[in-house]
Amino acid sequence: MCLYLPRIAGAVVKQVADPTELVAPGDGETVVVIDDEPLIRMLVVEALEENGYRVLDAGDGPSGLRLLGSVDHVDL
């Protein structure tokens, strides 16, 4: 696989991201997190919940599909 990115001839401008803007606050949107690594899944779920998202999580693909079939609406 090759990935070609455009070359920019101008000067490099370094921007520092504001940590408060890294995760946009949610408004109760429902997010499904599917990951087979429990620690990673718990970290992602915790971060999303702290930012106002409703999170449903599953440990594998088949469980995630069953979860998706059991809820009315999922935003992401």
One Martini backbone bead per residue (centre of mass of N, CA, C, O) as a GRO file, in nm:
protein
   76
    1MET     BB    1   0.097   0.036   0.022
    2CYS     BB    2   0.024   0.371  -0.080
    3LEU     BB    3   0.091   0.709   0.042
    4TYR     BB    4  -0.012   1.023  -0.089
    5LEU     BB    5   0.111   1.345  -0.022
    6PRO     BB    6   0.111   1.667  -0.021
    7ARG     BB    7   0.321   1.925  -0.094
    8ILE     BB    8   0.450   2.192   0.107
    9ALA     BB    9   0.624   2.504   0.055
   10GLY     BB   10   0.573   2.626   0.307
   11ALA     BB   11   0.555   2.710   0.617
   12VAL     BB   12   0.563   2.590   0.934
   13VAL     BB   13   0.276   2.558   1.149
   14LYS     BB   14   0.250   2.549   1.489
   15GLN     BB   15  -0.011   2.383   1.668
   16VAL     BB   16  -0.185   2.401   1.970
   17ALA     BB   17  -0.392   2.209   2.137
   18ASP     BB   18  -0.684   2.216   2.305
   19PRO     BB   19  -0.783   1.989   2.540
   20THR     BB   20  -1.096   2.078   2.543
   21GLU     BB   21  -1.121   2.010   2.209
   22LEU     BB   22  -1.081   1.696   2.156
   23VAL     BB   23  -1.372   1.655   2.291
   24ALA     BB   24  -1.683   1.669   2.214
   25PRO     BB   25  -1.960   1.747   2.353
   26GLY     BB   26  -2.237   1.593   2.444
   27ASP     BB   27  -2.618   1.525   2.400
   28GLY     BB   28  -2.689   1.203   2.439
   29GLU     BB   29  -2.561   1.038   2.248
   30THR     BB   30  -2.533   0.729   2.080
   31VAL     BB   31  -2.265   0.494   2.147
   32VAL     BB   32  -2.076   0.235   1.995
   33VAL     BB   33  -1.849   0.002   2.151
   34ILE     BB   34  -1.600  -0.208   1.984
   35ASP     BB   35  -1.385  -0.430   2.179
   36ASP     BB   36  -1.153  -0.693   2.274
   37GLU     BB   37  -1.023  -0.480   2.470
   38PRO     BB   38  -1.106  -0.396   2.784
   39LEU     BB   39  -0.927  -0.145   2.850
   40ILE     BB   40  -0.993   0.020   2.600
   41ARG     BB   41  -1.298   0.019   2.626
   42MET     BB   42  -1.312   0.156   2.907
   43LEU     BB   43  -1.170   0.419   2.825
   44VAL     BB   44  -1.366   0.508   2.603
   45VAL     BB   45  -1.624   0.502   2.770
   46GLU     BB   46  -1.537   0.704   2.986
   47ALA     BB   47  -1.478   0.946   2.800
   48LEU     BB   48  -1.764   0.966   2.678
   49GLU     BB   49  -1.930   0.992   2.941
   50GLU     BB   50  -1.782   1.255   3.044
   51ASN     BB   51  -1.902   1.398   2.755
   52GLY     BB   52  -2.228   1.304   2.728
   53TYR     BB   53  -2.249   1.010   2.646
   54ARG     BB   54  -2.414   0.728   2.530
   55VAL     BB   55  -2.298   0.397   2.616
   56LEU     BB   56  -2.231   0.107   2.422
   57ASP     BB   57  -2.090  -0.222   2.486
   58ALA     BB   58  -1.856  -0.455   2.324
   59GLY     BB   59  -1.628  -0.745   2.283
   60ASP     BB   60  -1.762  -0.808   1.992
   61GLY     BB   61  -1.912  -0.836   1.695
   62PRO     BB   62  -2.163  -1.014   1.760
   63SER     BB   63  -2.243  -0.847   2.010
   64GLY     BB   64  -2.275  -0.580   1.858
   65LEU     BB   65  -2.503  -0.671   1.669
   66ARG     BB   66  -2.704  -0.737   1.892
   67LEU     BB   67  -2.706  -0.455   2.012
   68LEU     BB   68  -2.805  -0.305   1.756
   69GLY     BB   69  -3.080  -0.481   1.749
   70SER     BB   70  -3.184  -0.367   2.054
   71VAL     BB   71  -3.194  -0.076   1.942
   72ASP     BB   72  -3.334   0.212   1.804
   73HIS     BB   73  -3.080   0.426   1.848
   74VAL     BB   74  -2.782   0.530   1.664
   75ASP     BB   75  -2.521   0.762   1.607
   76LEU     BB   76  -2.219   0.568   1.636
   0.00000   0.00000   0.00000
